[in-house]
């Protein structure tokens, strides 16, 4: 449910307190569900995917803004 989504956002914010979310959705990939969160901060853009069953982090991708 939505509570789960907020829990995931909290997990991202623990690591990136100033994250702004651009996408938060429950996605189906090859029949497997996952929460997909895309976000950005002044320093980087990131994407994290969580297992909706147990909340485990499945994938994390960070792209740093190089100035």
PDB file of C-alpha atoms in Angstrom:
ATOM      1  CA  UNK A   1       0.000   0.000   0.000  1.00  0.00           C
ATOM      2  CA  UNK A   2       0.885   3.659   0.116  1.00  0.00           C
ATOM      3  CA  UNK A   3       2.424   3.274   3.554  1.00  0.00           C
ATOM      4  CA  UNK A   4       5.026   1.026   1.947  1.00  0.00           C
ATOM      5  CA  UNK A   5       5.862   3.700  -0.599  1.00  0.00           C
ATOM      6  CA  UNK A   6       6.492   6.225   2.171  1.00  0.00           C
ATOM      7  CA  UNK A   7       8.691   3.701   3.991  1.00  0.00           C
ATOM      8  CA  UNK A   8      10.804   3.350   0.852  1.00  0.00           C
ATOM      9  CA  UNK A   9      11.048   7.123   0.494  1.00  0.00           C
ATOM     10  CA  UNK A  10      12.254   7.274   4.103  1.00  0.00           C
ATOM     11  CA  UNK A  11      14.968   4.723   3.289  1.00  0.00           C
ATOM     12  CA  UNK A  12      16.182   6.870   0.405  1.00  0.00           C
ATOM     13  CA  UNK A  13      16.011  10.025   2.543  1.00  0.00           C
ATOM     14  CA  UNK A  14      18.123   8.398   5.264  1.00  0.00           C
ATOM     15  CA  UNK A  15      20.939   8.273   2.762  1.00  0.00           C
ATOM     16  CA  UNK A  16      19.990  11.382   0.762  1.00  0.00           C
ATOM     17  CA  UNK A  17      18.128  13.773   3.093  1.00  0.00           C
ATOM     18  CA  UNK A  18      17.577  16.379   0.368  1.00  0.00           C
ATOM     19  CA  UNK A  19      16.199  13.960  -2.246  1.00  0.00           C
ATOM     20  CA  UNK A  20      13.402  15.188  -4.493  1.00  0.00           C
ATOM     21  CA  UNK A  21      11.409  12.313  -5.965  1.00  0.00           C
ATOM     22  CA  UNK A  22      10.514  12.358  -9.640  1.00  0.00           C
ATOM     23  CA  UNK A  23       8.989   8.893  -9.795  1.00  0.00           C
ATOM     24  CA  UNK A  24       7.635   6.514  -7.188  1.00  0.00           C
ATOM     25  CA  UNK A  25       5.767   3.522  -8.473  1.00  0.00           C
ATOM     26  CA  UNK A  26       5.116  -0.151  -8.148  1.00  0.00           C
ATOM     27  CA  UNK A  27       6.433  -1.634 -11.358  1.00  0.00           C
ATOM     28  CA  UNK A  28       6.154  -5.078 -12.888  1.00  0.00           C
ATOM     29  CA  UNK A  29       9.292  -6.350 -14.598  1.00  0.00           C
ATOM     30  CA  UNK A  30       8.988  -9.828 -16.169  1.00  0.00           C
ATOM     31  CA  UNK A  31       6.144 -10.615 -13.770  1.00  0.00           C
ATOM     32  CA  UNK A  32       8.185  -9.589 -10.732  1.00  0.00           C
ATOM     33  CA  UNK A  33       6.971  -6.558  -8.858  1.00  0.00           C
ATOM     34  CA  UNK A  34       9.321  -3.899  -7.581  1.00  0.00           C
ATOM     35  CA  UNK A  35       9.074  -0.419  -6.171  1.00  0.00           C
ATOM     36  CA  UNK A  36      10.942   1.981  -8.399  1.00  0.00           C
ATOM     37  CA  UNK A  37      12.015   5.324  -6.951  1.00  0.00           C
ATOM     38  CA  UNK A  38      13.774   7.958  -9.000  1.00  0.00           C
ATOM     39  CA  UNK A  39      15.099  11.046  -7.303  1.00  0.00           C
ATOM     40  CA  UNK A  40      17.647  13.807  -7.502  1.00  0.00           C
ATOM     41  CA  UNK A  41      19.638  15.989  -5.143  1.00  0.00           C
ATOM     42  CA  UNK A  42      21.905  18.942  -5.947  1.00  0.00           C
ATOM     43  CA  UNK A  43      24.822  16.462  -6.183  1.00  0.00           C
ATOM     44  CA  UNK A  44      23.359  13.498  -8.018  1.00  0.00           C
ATOM     45  CA  UNK A  45      20.512  11.686  -9.725  1.00  0.00           C
ATOM     46  CA  UNK A  46      19.560   8.300  -8.436  1.00  0.00           C
ATOM     47  CA  UNK A  47      17.310   5.326  -8.881  1.00  0.00           C
ATOM     48  CA  UNK A  48      16.548   2.658  -6.306  1.00  0.00           C
ATOM     49  CA  UNK A  49      14.472  -0.470  -6.659  1.00  0.00           C
ATOM     50  CA  UNK A  50      13.008  -2.349  -3.728  1.00  0.00           C
ATOM     51  CA  UNK A  51      11.378  -5.737  -3.354  1.00  0.00           C
ATOM     52  CA  UNK A  52       7.768  -4.994  -2.323  1.00  0.00           C
ATOM     53  CA  UNK A  53       7.473  -8.279  -0.399  1.00  0.00           C
ATOM     54  CA  UNK A  54      10.288  -7.737   2.102  1.00  0.00           C
ATOM     55  CA  UNK A  55      11.498  -4.200   1.401  1.00  0.00           C
ATOM     56  CA  UNK A  56      14.968  -5.362   0.383  1.00  0.00           C
ATOM     57  CA  UNK A  57      17.003  -3.048  -1.840  1.00  0.00           C
ATOM     58  CA  UNK A  58      17.338  -4.771  -5.223  1.00  0.00           C
ATOM     59  CA  UNK A  59      19.112  -2.179  -7.290  1.00  0.00           C
ATOM     60  CA  UNK A  60      20.736   1.181  -6.768  1.00  0.00           C
ATOM     61  CA  UNK A  61      22.062   3.478  -9.453  1.00  0.00           C
ATOM     62  CA  UNK A  62      23.629   6.862  -8.801  1.00  0.00           C
ATOM     63  CA  UNK A  63      24.795   9.383 -11.359  1.00  0.00           C
ATOM     64  CA  UNK A  64      26.854  12.181  -9.922  1.00  0.00           C
ATOM     65  CA  UNK A  65      26.589  15.692 -11.368  1.00  0.00           C
ATOM     66  CA  UNK A  66      30.082  16.730 -12.317  1.00  0.00           C
ATOM     67  CA  UNK A  67      30.577  20.462 -12.417  1.00  0.00           C
TER      68      UNK A  67
END
